[in-house]
């Protein structure tokens, strides 16, 4: 709470701000602006965000006055930036304020005008305004060409090339939000951005991972406007998952709701795109999901909106990518139980929806008994938490209804309603699992009497008929499913089916327009179990009171009163006097007529009452009809605006289709010419192929002959090698013989020394031996010459063999090249 100022509390400061702005409207002066600045400084320090809830009239007046100040004050006034800072704080704390400023108060055109009026030197104020725009543009829908769009897109585009990182990051984020699902703004941005800037968006990497991913998202939204003949790159699509996980984890830690909402919307857009969905469905996201679940933290003072966006992002990932639901269920259940144990039970619809999606995606028919028992054990731990969630939701709503304002926040009611519906739907999904004991476990754990009391408390609190009808339909469906396996729930079903008011609430689902098909199917199933469901849709006809034969001239009540008084006086007078018998008959006739007139008057009063009821019913019908006409006019206006946007989009698509058709015709003609040239070249190649085939045949015959010659040469070489070995063996034997002969000569020399007498004979023998040695040496020289000649012949045969092999390889390569050219 803000510091006390002259005894005022937070609500008094809000009222003081409204009074100060009213005084400024009546008389604009600097003194009034100074007073507004002082109050704004105090309001900025208020920590209780509930005081600024749009459900409070004073808070709505405050937002309306802020819109007035931003519209009519100059950007030089400090009051404007005080208001901008206050609205930024309020939007970051409460999404209902953001929605109100965006839809009902039309703050986006005002901020665009203020941004356009700012000079380029005031970067601090520009950054402050862009921070407010970042919160306001989240979820904006543009269906026609607004006057402010041109200046806003031009100003934001100029900040993309700014040297200040914060300005370029915020501008990139705002442009991405403006182009998300908005054809007109995306087309206008493409015409505003220069080609170099568009090229840099597609090719130049950014400094931070978040800016890089936002840039890729903006490029994706811009490419959706133009028809493309090229399918998306699988590598590019697969790279989205790690980037999404990285940026989402950082935004979760920083509680950046706007960035998380943009990432969820981008992933939903990818999942609805047929070209991307087939690629994403093949990518496994289980490791990324486990990494993201580790980041989840529900300690003290955690953000409810952040946790809700976390579970929404997980659900979108599971439905978009491929994953093992059974393996993931254990980790998800632990995180969901931690969230339910953290309390309060606000914004748990997304967490319960995540568990419901996982259970629905499981294939129980092919599941083993051990895995099924493990899953049942885990879900048994969740059921008490679901019961506590449903019951405590009722108590928290009652506590809020006992607040000082005695009002329940509309946003809280909507969130409570969504959480209750998700809780009932999750119980239905678990009870409908086609395995033994699952439905019975739900019926035993979820107590029937407590659930019925909570349900009746909800129907007493909810004001909208549609909300009561949806809650009743879901509760009926759960009760019927559990009534088949549990007796206490069977009694509840009998009791509910006997309550005509509850059945009328179920029938109200079928009377509503634009109702979801799942609710209508459940309502029809419930009405099928009643005795006469067709009577729930009968039109009650008012019975017109007919007074029988009524005389044309009716008796006025005043005249009847005078007649009564006169008759009473006459009766008293006749009682005192003696009259004849005829007078008695006359009095009797008067009494009869008096009774008939009273009866006739009673009939006429009943007829008048019926006529008044009929007129009141007709007036009520006229009021409802006027409301229907006004709603129809609003729908027609929205349809006309959307029709204009769709016509423009259709015209652009037709123009793009015409350009692509002309381009396709040109390409077809060009390809036809290229096909003719290719056919002529093919004919030439075929003629060349015939020539080459003939040459190939000749070369093949030559190769066969050369192969036979080569084989013959190999045989000759083997024979020469055998002969060479034999000669080498003979030479070795000759050397041995020579050595033996030398030994003999030595012995003979010794004998010559001993026998001098036989010298002459020995000399002769020596001469003979010398001659023989000379002849042997000559023989050995001739053998060496013959051996060298044979080695030369062998080398020549080897070189010729190598030459033949090269010729064979050349012929083979030539035939292979010709064959590939012919193909």
Short mmCIF file of N, CA, C and O in Angstrom, two decimals, residues 672-748:
data_model
loop_
_atom_site.label_atom_id
_atom_site.label_comp_id
_atom_site.label_asym_id
_atom_site.label_seq_id
_atom_site.Cartn_x
_atom_site.Cartn_y
_atom_site.Cartn_z
N UNK A 672 10.45 -25.87 -72.54
CA UNK A 672 10.15 -26.53 -73.81
C UNK A 672 11.28 -26.36 -74.81
O UNK A 672 11.67 -27.30 -75.51
N UNK A 673 11.81 -25.10 -74.87
CA UNK A 673 12.94 -24.87 -75.77
C UNK A 673 14.16 -25.68 -75.34
O UNK A 673 14.84 -26.30 -76.17
N UNK A 674 14.42 -25.67 -74.04
CA UNK A 674 15.55 -26.45 -73.56
C UNK A 674 15.34 -27.93 -73.82
O UNK A 674 16.30 -28.66 -74.11
N UNK A 675 14.07 -28.38 -73.73
CA UNK A 675 13.79 -29.78 -74.02
C UNK A 675 14.07 -30.11 -75.48
O UNK A 675 14.63 -31.17 -75.80
N UNK A 676 13.69 -29.19 -76.41
CA UNK A 676 13.98 -29.41 -77.82
C UNK A 676 15.48 -29.47 -78.08
O UNK A 676 15.96 -30.35 -78.82
N UNK A 677 16.20 -28.52 -77.47
CA UNK A 677 17.66 -28.54 -77.64
C UNK A 677 18.25 -29.82 -77.04
O UNK A 677 19.16 -30.42 -77.63
N UNK A 678 17.72 -30.22 -75.89
CA UNK A 678 18.23 -31.44 -75.27
C UNK A 678 17.94 -32.66 -76.14
O UNK A 678 18.78 -33.57 -76.25
N UNK A 679 16.77 -32.66 -76.80
CA UNK A 679 16.46 -33.79 -77.67
C UNK A 679 17.38 -33.83 -78.87
O UNK A 679 17.83 -34.90 -79.29
N UNK A 680 17.66 -32.63 -79.47
CA UNK A 680 18.59 -32.60 -80.60
C UNK A 680 19.98 -33.07 -80.17
O UNK A 680 20.65 -33.83 -80.88
N UNK A 681 20.39 -32.59 -78.98
CA UNK A 681 21.69 -33.05 -78.48
C UNK A 681 21.66 -34.55 -78.23
O UNK A 681 22.66 -35.24 -78.45
N UNK A 682 20.52 -35.04 -77.77
CA UNK A 682 20.40 -36.46 -77.52
C UNK A 682 20.52 -37.25 -78.83
O UNK A 682 21.17 -38.32 -78.86
N UNK A 683 19.92 -36.74 -79.91
CA UNK A 683 20.05 -37.42 -81.19
C UNK A 683 21.50 -37.44 -81.65
O UNK A 683 21.99 -38.46 -82.14
N UNK A 684 22.18 -36.28 -81.49
CA UNK A 684 23.59 -36.25 -81.87
C UNK A 684 24.40 -37.24 -81.03
O UNK A 684 25.27 -37.94 -81.55
N UNK A 685 24.08 -37.26 -79.75
CA UNK A 685 24.81 -38.19 -78.89
C UNK A 685 24.51 -39.64 -79.26
O UNK A 685 25.38 -40.52 -79.14
N UNK A 686 23.28 -39.88 -79.70
CA UNK A 686 22.96 -41.25 -80.11
C UNK A 686 23.75 -41.66 -81.35
O UNK A 686 24.22 -42.80 -81.44
N UNK A 687 23.87 -40.73 -82.33
CA UNK A 687 24.70 -41.04 -83.51
C UNK A 687 26.15 -41.28 -83.10
O UNK A 687 26.80 -42.20 -83.59
N UNK A 688 26.63 -40.39 -82.19
CA UNK A 688 28.00 -40.59 -81.71
C UNK A 688 28.12 -41.91 -80.96
O UNK A 688 29.16 -42.57 -81.01
N UNK A 689 27.02 -42.25 -80.29
CA UNK A 689 27.04 -43.51 -79.55
C UNK A 689 27.19 -44.70 -80.50
O UNK A 689 27.93 -45.66 -80.21
N UNK A 690 26.51 -44.63 -81.66
CA UNK A 690 26.62 -45.72 -82.63
C UNK A 690 28.06 -45.86 -83.11
O UNK A 690 28.62 -46.96 -83.20
N UNK A 691 28.67 -44.67 -83.42
CA UNK A 691 30.07 -44.71 -83.88
C UNK A 691 30.97 -45.26 -82.78
O UNK A 691 31.85 -46.09 -83.02
N UNK A 692 30.72 -44.78 -81.57
CA UNK A 692 31.55 -45.24 -80.46
C UNK A 692 31.34 -46.72 -80.18
O UNK A 692 32.27 -47.43 -79.77
N UNK A 693 30.12 -47.19 -80.40
CA UNK A 693 29.87 -48.62 -80.20
C UNK A 693 30.68 -49.44 -81.20
O UNK A 693 31.25 -50.49 -80.87
N UNK A 694 30.71 -48.94 -82.44
CA UNK A 694 31.52 -49.65 -83.43
C UNK A 694 33.00 -49.63 -83.05
O UNK A 694 33.68 -50.66 -83.12
N UNK A 695 33.46 -48.43 -82.65
CA UNK A 695 34.87 -48.35 -82.24
C UNK A 695 35.11 -49.24 -81.02
O UNK A 695 36.16 -49.88 -80.91
N UNK A 696 34.14 -49.23 -80.16
CA UNK A 696 34.27 -50.07 -78.97
C UNK A 696 34.36 -51.55 -79.35
O UNK A 696 35.13 -52.31 -78.75
N UNK A 697 33.60 -51.96 -80.36
CA UNK A 697 33.69 -53.34 -80.82
C UNK A 697 35.06 -53.67 -81.37
O UNK A 697 35.62 -54.74 -81.06
N UNK A 698 35.58 -52.70 -82.17
CA UNK A 698 36.92 -52.95 -82.73
C UNK A 698 37.96 -52.99 -81.61
O UNK A 698 38.83 -53.88 -81.58
N UNK A 699 37.86 -52.01 -80.73
CA UNK A 699 38.81 -52.00 -79.62
C UNK A 699 38.67 -53.23 -78.75
O UNK A 699 39.66 -53.74 -78.20
N UNK A 700 37.47 -53.70 -78.64
CA UNK A 700 37.26 -54.89 -77.83
C UNK A 700 37.93 -56.11 -78.46
O UNK A 700 38.54 -56.93 -77.77
N UNK A 701 37.81 -56.21 -79.82
CA UNK A 701 38.50 -57.31 -80.50
C UNK A 701 40.01 -57.20 -80.33
O UNK A 701 40.68 -58.21 -80.10
N UNK A 702 40.50 -55.93 -80.45
CA UNK A 702 41.93 -55.74 -80.25
C UNK A 702 42.34 -56.12 -78.83
O UNK A 702 43.39 -56.72 -78.61
N UNK A 703 41.49 -55.74 -77.89
CA UNK A 703 41.81 -56.08 -76.50
C UNK A 703 41.83 -57.60 -76.33
O UNK A 703 42.68 -58.15 -75.62
N UNK A 704 40.90 -58.29 -77.01
CA UNK A 704 40.90 -59.76 -76.92
C UNK A 704 42.19 -60.34 -77.49
O UNK A 704 42.82 -61.22 -76.89
N UNK A 705 42.58 -59.79 -78.67
CA UNK A 705 43.83 -60.30 -79.28
C UNK A 705 45.03 -59.97 -78.41
O UNK A 705 45.90 -60.81 -78.19
N UNK A 706 45.05 -58.71 -77.94
CA UNK A 706 46.17 -58.32 -77.09
C UNK A 706 46.17 -59.13 -75.80
O UNK A 706 47.25 -59.46 -75.26
N UNK A 707 44.99 -59.46 -75.30
CA UNK A 707 44.93 -60.28 -74.08
C UNK A 707 45.50 -61.66 -74.35
O UNK A 707 46.25 -62.22 -73.53
N UNK A 708 45.16 -62.23 -75.54
CA UNK A 708 45.73 -63.54 -75.89
C UNK A 708 47.24 -63.45 -76.06
O UNK A 708 47.98 -64.33 -75.58
N UNK A 709 47.71 -62.36 -76.73
CA UNK A 709 49.17 -62.19 -76.89
C UNK A 709 49.84 -62.03 -75.54
O UNK A 709 50.93 -62.57 -75.29
N UNK A 710 49.17 -61.26 -74.68
CA UNK A 710 49.75 -61.06 -73.34
C UNK A 710 49.83 -62.39 -72.59
O UNK A 710 50.82 -62.66 -71.89
N UNK A 711 48.83 -63.21 -72.79
CA UNK A 711 48.85 -64.51 -72.14
C UNK A 711 49.99 -65.37 -72.70
O UNK A 711 50.69 -66.06 -71.95
N UNK A 712 50.16 -65.27 -74.03
CA UNK A 712 51.26 -66.02 -74.64
C UNK A 712 52.61 -65.53 -74.15
O UNK A 712 53.52 -66.32 -73.84
N UNK A 713 52.71 -64.19 -74.03
CA UNK A 713 53.95 -63.62 -73.51
C UNK A 713 54.20 -64.07 -72.08
O UNK A 713 55.34 -64.33 -71.68
N UNK A 714 53.15 -64.16 -71.30
CA UNK A 714 53.32 -64.61 -69.92
C UNK A 714 53.80 -66.07 -69.90
O UNK A 714 54.67 -66.44 -69.10
N UNK A 715 53.22 -66.89 -70.79
CA UNK A 715 53.66 -68.27 -70.85
C UNK A 715 55.13 -68.37 -71.25
O UNK A 715 55.91 -69.14 -70.66
N UNK A 716 55.51 -67.57 -72.27
CA UNK A 716 56.92 -67.57 -72.70
C UNK A 716 57.83 -67.09 -71.58
O UNK A 716 58.94 -67.64 -71.37
N UNK A 717 57.35 -66.09 -70.86
CA UNK A 717 58.17 -65.58 -69.76
C UNK A 717 58.35 -66.64 -68.69
O UNK A 717 59.45 -66.81 -68.14
N UNK A 718 57.31 -67.40 -68.42
CA UNK A 718 57.43 -68.45 -67.42
C UNK A 718 58.41 -69.52 -67.89
O UNK A 718 59.22 -70.02 -67.10
N UNK A 719 58.32 -69.86 -69.19
CA UNK A 719 59.26 -70.86 -69.71
C UNK A 719 60.70 -70.36 -69.64
O UNK A 719 61.61 -71.11 -69.26
N UNK A 720 60.90 -69.08 -69.99
CA UNK A 720 62.26 -68.51 -69.92
C UNK A 720 62.76 -68.48 -68.48
O UNK A 720 63.95 -68.72 -68.22
N UNK A 721 61.86 -68.21 -67.58
CA UNK A 721 62.29 -68.19 -66.17
C UNK A 721 62.67 -69.59 -65.72
O UNK A 721 63.64 -69.76 -64.98
N UNK A 722 61.92 -70.59 -66.19
CA UNK A 722 62.28 -71.97 -65.84
C UNK A 722 63.65 -72.33 -66.41
O UNK A 722 64.51 -72.92 -65.73
N UNK A 723 63.88 -71.95 -67.69
CA UNK A 723 65.19 -72.23 -68.30
C UNK A 723 66.30 -71.48 -67.58
O UNK A 723 67.40 -72.02 -67.37
N UNK A 724 66.02 -70.25 -67.21
CA UNK A 724 67.04 -69.46 -66.50
C UNK A 724 67.39 -70.12 -65.17
O UNK A 724 68.57 -70.17 -64.79
N UNK A 725 66.40 -70.62 -64.51
CA UNK A 725 66.67 -71.31 -63.25
C UNK A 725 67.52 -72.56 -63.47
O UNK A 725 68.45 -72.85 -62.70
N UNK A 726 67.19 -73.27 -64.54
CA UNK A 726 67.99 -74.46 -64.83
C UNK A 726 69.44 -74.09 -65.14
O UNK A 726 70.38 -74.75 -64.66
N UNK A 727 69.65 -73.04 -65.94
CA UNK A 727 71.02 -72.61 -66.26
C UNK A 727 71.74 -72.11 -65.02
O UNK A 727 72.95 -72.33 -64.86
N UNK A 728 71.03 -71.40 -64.15
CA UNK A 728 71.66 -70.96 -62.92
C UNK A 728 72.07 -72.16 -62.06
O UNK A 728 73.15 -72.15 -61.44
N UNK A 729 71.26 -73.18 -62.07
CA UNK A 729 71.60 -74.39 -61.33
C UNK A 729 72.84 -75.08 -61.95
O UNK A 729 73.72 -75.56 -61.24
N UNK A 730 72.88 -75.11 -63.29
CA UNK A 730 74.06 -75.69 -63.96
C UNK A 730 75.31 -74.88 -63.70
O UNK A 730 76.40 -75.44 -63.53
N UNK A 731 75.15 -73.55 -63.66
CA UNK A 731 76.31 -72.70 -63.37
C UNK A 731 76.82 -72.96 -61.97
O UNK A 731 78.04 -73.01 -61.75
N UNK A 732 75.92 -73.12 -61.03
CA UNK A 732 76.35 -73.41 -59.67
C UNK A 732 77.08 -74.74 -59.62
O UNK A 732 78.11 -74.89 -58.94
N UNK A 733 76.55 -75.71 -60.36
CA UNK A 733 77.25 -77.01 -60.41
C UNK A 733 78.62 -76.88 -61.04
O UNK A 733 79.59 -77.51 -60.61
N UNK A 734 78.69 -76.03 -62.08
CA UNK A 734 79.98 -75.81 -62.74
C UNK A 734 80.98 -75.16 -61.79
O UNK A 734 82.17 -75.50 -61.76
N UNK A 735 80.49 -74.21 -61.01
CA UNK A 735 81.38 -73.55 -60.05
C UNK A 735 81.89 -74.58 -59.03
O UNK A 735 83.07 -74.57 -58.64
N UNK A 736 81.01 -75.47 -58.62
CA UNK A 736 81.42 -76.51 -57.66
C UNK A 736 82.47 -77.42 -58.31
O UNK A 736 83.47 -77.80 -57.68
N UNK A 737 82.22 -77.71 -59.57
CA UNK A 737 83.19 -78.58 -60.30
C UNK A 737 84.55 -77.90 -60.42
O UNK A 737 85.60 -78.52 -60.23
N UNK A 738 84.49 -76.58 -60.73
CA UNK A 738 85.75 -75.82 -60.86
C UNK A 738 86.50 -75.81 -59.54
O UNK A 738 87.74 -75.94 -59.49
N UNK A 739 85.77 -75.63 -58.46
CA UNK A 739 86.42 -75.61 -57.13
C UNK A 739 87.05 -76.97 -56.82
O UNK A 739 88.14 -77.03 -56.25
N UNK A 740 86.35 -78.00 -57.19
CA UNK A 740 86.92 -79.34 -56.96
C UNK A 740 88.18 -79.52 -57.79
O UNK A 740 89.17 -80.10 -57.30
N UNK A 741 88.14 -79.03 -59.01
CA UNK A 741 89.32 -79.17 -59.88
C UNK A 741 90.48 -78.35 -59.35
O UNK A 741 91.66 -78.76 -59.45
N UNK A 742 90.18 -77.22 -58.78
CA UNK A 742 91.27 -76.44 -58.19
C UNK A 742 91.90 -77.19 -57.02
O UNK A 742 93.12 -77.15 -56.82
N UNK A 743 91.07 -77.84 -56.27
CA UNK A 743 91.61 -78.64 -55.16
C UNK A 743 92.53 -79.76 -55.69
O UNK A 743 93.58 -80.04 -55.11
N UNK A 744 92.07 -80.29 -56.75
CA UNK A 744 92.90 -81.35 -57.36
C UNK A 744 94.24 -80.79 -57.84
O UNK A 744 95.29 -81.42 -57.71
N UNK A 745 94.20 -79.58 -58.43
CA UNK A 745 95.43 -78.96 -58.91
C UNK A 745 96.39 -78.70 -57.75
O UNK A 745 97.62 -78.85 -57.90
N UNK A 746 95.83 -78.30 -56.67
CA UNK A 746 96.69 -78.08 -55.52
C UNK A 746 97.36 -79.39 -55.06
O UNK A 746 98.54 -79.40 -54.71
N UNK A 747 96.54 -80.42 -55.07
CA UNK A 747 97.11 -81.71 -54.70
C UNK A 747 98.20 -82.14 -55.69
O UNK A 747 99.24 -82.67 -55.30
N UNK A 748 97.95 -81.83 -56.94
CA UNK A 748 98.95 -82.19 -57.96
C UNK A 748 100.21 -81.36 -57.81
O UNK A 748 101.32 -81.85 -58.07
#
